JSON list of C-alpha atoms in Angstrom, two decimals:
[
{"chain": "A", "resi": 1, "resn": "MET", "atom": "CA", "xyz": [-71.06, -17.81, -58.30]},
{"chain": "A", "resi": 2, "resn": "ASN", "atom": "CA", "xyz": [-74.25, -18.43, -56.39]},
{"chain": "A", "resi": 3, "resn": "ARG", "atom": "CA", "xyz": [-76.07, -21.70, -56.05]},
{"chain": "A", "resi": 4, "resn": "LYS", "atom": "CA", "xyz": [-78.81, -20.85, -58.59]},
{"chain": "A", "resi": 5, "resn": "SER", "atom": "CA", "xyz": [-76.24, -20.01, -61.31]},
{"chain": "A", "resi": 6, "resn": "LYS", "atom": "CA", "xyz": [-74.42, -23.29, -60.72]},
{"chain": "A", "resi": 7, "resn": "GLY", "atom": "CA", "xyz": [-77.71, -25.17, -61.16]},
{"chain": "A", "resi": 8, "resn": "TYR", "atom": "CA", "xyz": [-78.43, -23.44, -64.48]},
{"chain": "A", "resi": 9, "resn": "LEU", "atom": "CA", "xyz": [-74.86, -24.03, -65.63]},
{"chain": "A", "resi": 10, "resn": "LEU", "atom": "CA", "xyz": [-75.20, -27.73, -64.82]},
{"chain": "A", "resi": 11, "resn": "ILE", "atom": "CA", "xyz": [-78.45, -28.00, -66.80]},
{"chain": "A", "resi": 12, "resn": "VAL", "atom": "CA", "xyz": [-76.90, -26.23, -69.81]},
{"chain": "A", "resi": 13, "resn": "ALA", "atom": "CA", "xyz": [-73.83, -28.51, -69.63]},
{"chain": "A", "resi": 14, "resn": "VAL", "atom": "CA", "xyz": [-76.04, -31.62, -69.56]},
{"chain": "A", "resi": 15, "resn": "PHE", "atom": "CA", "xyz": [-78.02, -30.40, -72.59]},
{"chain": "A", "resi": 16, "resn": "CYS", "atom": "CA", "xyz": [-74.79, -29.61, -74.47]},
{"chain": "A", "resi": 17, "resn": "ALA", "atom": "CA", "xyz": [-73.37, -33.06, -73.71]},
{"chain": "A", "resi": 18, "resn": "PHE", "atom": "CA", "xyz": [-76.64, -34.67, -74.80]},
{"chain": "A", "resi": 19, "resn": "GLY", "atom": "CA", "xyz": [-76.62, -32.62, -78.03]},
{"chain": "A", "resi": 20, "resn": "LEU", "atom": "CA", "xyz": [-73.07, -33.69, -78.85]},
{"chain": "A", "resi": 21, "resn": "PHE", "atom": "CA", "xyz": [-73.98, -37.32, -78.19]},
{"chain": "A", "resi": 22, "resn": "ILE", "atom": "CA", "xyz": [-77.02, -37.14, -80.48]},
{"chain": "A", "resi": 23, "resn": "TYR", "atom": "CA", "xyz": [-75.04, -35.36, -83.22]},
{"chain": "A", "resi": 24, "resn": "GLY", "atom": "CA", "xyz": [-72.33, -38.04, -83.11]},
{"chain": "A", "resi": 25, "resn": "ALA", "atom": "CA", "xyz": [-74.86, -40.85, -83.22]},
{"chain": "A", "resi": 26, "resn": "TYR", "atom": "CA", "xyz": [-76.75, -39.44, -86.19]},
{"chain": "A", "resi": 27, "resn": "SER", "atom": "CA", "xyz": [-74.00, -37.86, -88.26]},
{"chain": "A", "resi": 28, "resn": "PRO", "atom": "CA", "xyz": [-74.36, -39.05, -91.84]},
{"chain": "A", "resi": 29, "resn": "ALA", "atom": "CA", "xyz": [-72.10, -41.89, -92.94]},
{"chain": "A", "resi": 30, "resn": "ARG", "atom": "CA", "xyz": [-70.00, -41.60, -96.06]},
{"chain": "A", "resi": 31, "resn": "LYS", "atom": "CA", "xyz": [-72.03, -42.82, -99.01]},
{"chain": "A", "resi": 32, "resn": "ALA", "atom": "CA", "xyz": [-70.42, -45.34, -101.35]},
{"chain": "A", "resi": 33, "resn": "LEU", "atom": "CA", "xyz": [-71.15, -44.68, -105.02]},
{"chain": "A", "resi": 34, "resn": "LYS", "atom": "CA", "xyz": [-68.45, -46.78, -106.70]},
{"chain": "A", "resi": 35, "resn": "GLN", "atom": "CA", "xyz": [-67.36, -50.39, -106.23]},
{"chain": "A", "resi": 36, "resn": "GLN", "atom": "CA", "xyz": [-64.20, -52.25, -107.11]},
{"chain": "A", "resi": 37, "resn": "ILE", "atom": "CA", "xyz": [-63.91, -56.03, -107.11]},
{"chain": "A", "resi": 38, "resn": "PHE", "atom": "CA", "xyz": [-60.57, -57.87, -107.16]},
{"chain": "A", "resi": 39, "resn": "CYS", "atom": "CA", "xyz": [-60.79, -61.55, -108.15]},
{"chain": "A", "resi": 40, "resn": "VAL", "atom": "CA", "xyz": [-57.55, -63.45, -107.56]},
{"chain": "A", "resi": 41, "resn": "LYS", "atom": "CA", "xyz": [-56.49, -66.87, -108.85]},
{"chain": "A", "resi": 42, "resn": "PHE", "atom": "CA", "xyz": [-53.42, -68.25, -107.07]},
{"chain": "A", "resi": 43, "resn": "LYS", "atom": "CA", "xyz": [-50.83, -70.49, -108.66]},
{"chain": "A", "resi": 44, "resn": "ASN", "atom": "CA", "xyz": [-51.25, -74.17, -107.77]},
{"chain": "A", "resi": 45, "resn": "SER", "atom": "CA", "xyz": [-47.91, -74.10, -105.95]},
{"chain": "A", "resi": 46, "resn": "THR", "atom": "CA", "xyz": [-49.06, -71.36, -103.54]},
{"chain": "A", "resi": 47, "resn": "GLU", "atom": "CA", "xyz": [-49.20, -72.51, -99.92]},
{"chain": "A", "resi": 48, "resn": "LYS", "atom": "CA", "xyz": [-52.28, -71.93, -97.75]},
{"chain": "A", "resi": 49, "resn": "GLU", "atom": "CA", "xyz": [-50.24, -69.73, -95.39]},
{"chain": "A", "resi": 50, "resn": "ALA", "atom": "CA", "xyz": [-49.34, -67.43, -98.30]},
{"chain": "A", "resi": 51, "resn": "VAL", "atom": "CA", "xyz": [-53.02, -67.13, -99.20]},
{"chain": "A", "resi": 52, "resn": "GLU", "atom": "CA", "xyz": [-53.89, -66.26, -95.58]},
{"chain": "A", "resi": 53, "resn": "ARG", "atom": "CA", "xyz": [-51.12, -63.63, -95.48]},
{"chain": "A", "resi": 54, "resn": "HIS", "atom": "CA", "xyz": [-52.53, -62.21, -98.74]},
{"chain": "A", "resi": 55, "resn": "MET", "atom": "CA", "xyz": [-56.04, -61.99, -97.24]},
{"chain": "A", "resi": 56, "resn": "HIS", "atom": "CA", "xyz": [-54.85, -60.29, -94.04]},
{"chain": "A", "resi": 57, "resn": "ALA", "atom": "CA", "xyz": [-52.59, -57.88, -95.93]},
{"chain": "A", "resi": 58, "resn": "PHE", "atom": "CA", "xyz": [-55.40, -56.82, -98.27]},
{"chain": "A", "resi": 59, "resn": "ALA", "atom": "CA", "xyz": [-57.75, -56.31, -95.32]},
{"chain": "A", "resi": 60, "resn": "ALA", "atom": "CA", "xyz": [-55.10, -54.12, -93.67]},
{"chain": "A", "resi": 61, "resn": "LEU", "atom": "CA", "xyz": [-55.30, -51.77, -96.66]},
{"chain": "A", "resi": 62, "resn": "LYS", "atom": "CA", "xyz": [-58.71, -50.61, -95.37]},
{"chain": "A", "resi": 63, "resn": "ARG", "atom": "CA", "xyz": [-57.05, -49.21, -92.25]},
{"chain": "A", "resi": 64, "resn": "GLU", "atom": "CA", "xyz": [-54.20, -47.65, -94.22]},
{"chain": "A", "resi": 65, "resn": "THR", "atom": "CA", "xyz": [-56.31, -46.04, -96.97]},
{"chain": "A", "resi": 66, "resn": "LYS", "atom": "CA", "xyz": [-58.99, -43.56, -95.92]},
{"chain": "A", "resi": 67, "resn": "ALA", "atom": "CA", "xyz": [-60.55, -43.52, -99.41]},
{"chain": "A", "resi": 68, "resn": "ILE", "atom": "CA", "xyz": [-62.07, -46.97, -98.88]},
{"chain": "A", "resi": 69, "resn": "VAL", "atom": "CA", "xyz": [-65.61, -46.65, -97.52]},
{"chain": "A", "resi": 70, "resn": "ASN", "atom": "CA", "xyz": [-66.15, -50.37, -96.94]},
{"chain": "A", "resi": 71, "resn": "TYR", "atom": "CA", "xyz": [-64.29, -53.63, -97.50]},
{"chain": "A", "resi": 72, "resn": "SER", "atom": "CA", "xyz": [-65.21, -57.31, -97.45]},
{"chain": "A", "resi": 73, "resn": "ALA", "atom": "CA", "xyz": [-63.61, -60.45, -98.84]},
{"chain": "A", "resi": 74, "resn": "GLY", "atom": "CA", "xyz": [-63.97, -64.18, -99.05]},
{"chain": "A", "resi": 75, "resn": "ARG", "atom": "CA", "xyz": [-63.12, -67.36, -100.83]},
{"chain": "A", "resi": 76, "resn": "THR", "atom": "CA", "xyz": [-65.06, -68.19, -103.96]},
{"chain": "A", "resi": 77, "resn": "ILE", "atom": "CA", "xyz": [-67.58, -71.02, -104.07]},
{"chain": "A", "resi": 78, "resn": "GLU", "atom": "CA", "xyz": [-67.05, -73.47, -106.91]},
{"chain": "A", "resi": 79, "resn": "PRO", "atom": "CA", "xyz": [-70.03, -74.01, -109.21]},
{"chain": "A", "resi": 80, "resn": "ALA", "atom": "CA", "xyz": [-71.41, -77.57, -109.16]},
{"chain": "A", "resi": 81, "resn": "GLY", "atom": "CA", "xyz": [-69.30, -79.87, -111.28]},
{"chain": "A", "resi": 82, "resn": "ARG", "atom": "CA", "xyz": [-66.83, -77.19, -112.42]},
{"chain": "A", "resi": 83, "resn": "SER", "atom": "CA", "xyz": [-63.63, -75.83, -110.99]},
{"chain": "A", "resi": 84, "resn": "GLY", "atom": "CA", "xyz": [-63.69, -72.18, -109.96]},
{"chain": "A", "resi": 85, "resn": "SER", "atom": "CA", "xyz": [-61.94, -69.57, -112.06]},
{"chain": "A", "resi": 86, "resn": "TYR", "atom": "CA", "xyz": [-60.76, -67.55, -109.05]},
{"chain": "A", "resi": 87, "resn": "ASP", "atom": "CA", "xyz": [-59.84, -68.43, -105.48]},
{"chain": "A", "resi": 88, "resn": "VAL", "atom": "CA", "xyz": [-60.64, -65.24, -103.53]},
{"chain": "A", "resi": 89, "resn": "VAL", "atom": "CA", "xyz": [-62.60, -62.04, -104.02]},
{"chain": "A", "resi": 90, "resn": "HIS", "atom": "CA", "xyz": [-61.99, -58.63, -102.43]},
{"chain": "A", "resi": 91, "resn": "TYR", "atom": "CA", "xyz": [-64.89, -56.17, -102.54]},
{"chain": "A", "resi": 92, "resn": "LEU", "atom": "CA", "xyz": [-64.23, -52.47, -101.91]},
{"chain": "A", "resi": 93, "resn": "THR", "atom": "CA", "xyz": [-66.48, -49.43, -102.09]},
{"chain": "A", "resi": 94, "resn": "PHE", "atom": "CA", "xyz": [-65.49, -45.80, -102.68]},
{"chain": "A", "resi": 95, "resn": "GLN", "atom": "CA", "xyz": [-67.19, -42.43, -102.99]},
{"chain": "A", "resi": 96, "resn": "THR", "atom": "CA", "xyz": [-65.65, -41.41, -106.33]},
{"chain": "A", "resi": 97, "resn": "GLU", "atom": "CA", "xyz": [-63.73, -42.80, -109.29]},
{"chain": "A", "resi": 98, "resn": "ASP", "atom": "CA", "xyz": [-60.78, -40.63, -108.24]},
{"chain": "A", "resi": 99, "resn": "ASP", "atom": "CA", "xyz": [-60.75, -42.44, -104.88]},
{"chain": "A", "resi": 100, "resn": "MET", "atom": "CA", "xyz": [-60.51, -45.78, -106.75]},
{"chain": "A", "resi": 101, "resn": "LYS", "atom": "CA", "xyz": [-57.65, -44.52, -108.92]},
{"chain": "A", "resi": 102, "resn": "ASN", "atom": "CA", "xyz": [-55.85, -43.01, -105.93]},
{"chain": "A", "resi": 103, "resn": "PHE", "atom": "CA", "xyz": [-56.17, -46.32, -104.06]},
{"chain": "A", "resi": 104, "resn": "GLN", "atom": "CA", "xyz": [-54.53, -48.26, -106.90]},
{"chain": "A", "resi": 105, "resn": "GLN", "atom": "CA", "xyz": [-51.75, -45.66, -107.10]},
{"chain": "A", "resi": 106, "resn": "SER", "atom": "CA", "xyz": [-51.23, -45.51, -103.31]},
{"chain": "A", "resi": 107, "resn": "ALA", "atom": "CA", "xyz": [-47.98, -46.65, -101.74]},
{"chain": "A", "resi": 108, "resn": "PRO", "atom": "CA", "xyz": [-49.66, -49.24, -99.45]},
{"chain": "A", "resi": 109, "resn": "PHE", "atom": "CA", "xyz": [-51.41, -50.92, -102.41]},
{"chain": "A", "resi": 110, "resn": "LYS", "atom": "CA", "xyz": [-48.25, -50.89, -104.54]},
{"chain": "A", "resi": 111, "resn": "THR", "atom": "CA", "xyz": [-46.33, -52.48, -101.67]},
{"chain": "A", "resi": 112, "resn": "PHE", "atom": "CA", "xyz": [-49.06, -55.11, -101.22]},
{"chain": "A", "resi": 113, "resn": "LYS", "atom": "CA", "xyz": [-49.02, -55.87, -104.94]},
{"chain": "A", "resi": 114, "resn": "ALA", "atom": "CA", "xyz": [-45.22, -56.19, -105.08]},
{"chain": "A", "resi": 115, "resn": "GLU", "atom": "CA", "xyz": [-45.21, -58.57, -102.09]},
{"chain": "A", "resi": 116, "resn": "ASN", "atom": "CA", "xyz": [-48.03, -60.80, -103.35]},
{"chain": "A", "resi": 117, "resn": "GLU", "atom": "CA", "xyz": [-48.22, -60.83, -107.15]},
{"chain": "A", "resi": 118, "resn": "ALA", "atom": "CA", "xyz": [-45.62, -63.59, -107.48]},
{"chain": "A", "resi": 119, "resn": "ALA", "atom": "CA", "xyz": [-48.25, -65.99, -106.06]},
{"chain": "A", "resi": 120, "resn": "TRP", "atom": "CA", "xyz": [-50.98, -64.86, -108.48]},
{"chain": "A", "resi": 121, "resn": "GLU", "atom": "CA", "xyz": [-51.78, -66.79, -111.61]},
{"chain": "A", "resi": 122, "resn": "ASN", "atom": "CA", "xyz": [-54.46, -64.33, -112.69]},
{"chain": "A", "resi": 123, "resn": "ILE", "atom": "CA", "xyz": [-56.22, -61.25, -111.33]},
{"chain": "A", "resi": 124, "resn": "LEU", "atom": "CA", "xyz": [-59.40, -59.59, -112.53]},
{"chain": "A", "resi": 125, "resn": "VAL", "atom": "CA", "xyz": [-60.39, -56.07, -111.44]},
{"chain": "A", "resi": 126, "resn": "ILE", "atom": "CA", "xyz": [-63.95, -54.91, -112.03]},
{"chain": "A", "resi": 127, "resn": "ASN", "atom": "CA", "xyz": [-64.99, -51.27, -111.47]},
{"chain": "A", "resi": 128, "resn": "ALA", "atom": "CA", "xyz": [-68.69, -50.40, -111.36]},
{"chain": "A", "resi": 129, "resn": "ASP", "atom": "CA", "xyz": [-71.25, -47.88, -110.20]},
{"chain": "A", "resi": 130, "resn": "ILE", "atom": "CA", "xyz": [-73.51, -48.70, -107.28]},
{"chain": "A", "resi": 131, "resn": "GLN", "atom": "CA", "xyz": [-77.18, -48.44, -108.25]},
{"chain": "A", "resi": 132, "resn": "GLN", "atom": "CA", "xyz": [-79.19, -46.31, -105.85]}
]
């Protein structure tokens, strides 16, 4: 291979690498169209460490379940002068209703539920569309 061919090959390689970089940076993200909200009220006897384990275990479901597009969670804020109905909220987004159903039927979620539901006094699950 002569010197001129190596130069052209280098230029083509640089453009290919640049193209792959641009494609990766601008590839479309998965679009969330459905949302699922889990509101959890813990029994009064539940220890703070058990609540923290619950929060970390639910967050780990995002890594174990590819159907979840996005996940966030937090403790509820009590309204002024009233006690809160729920202690924590988990907010998940999905692409389809089937993804939501598959998540609730998945082995990781069933394991999470079996390990944590003894500490729950009440749980509310809300499924909704995401307005575009």
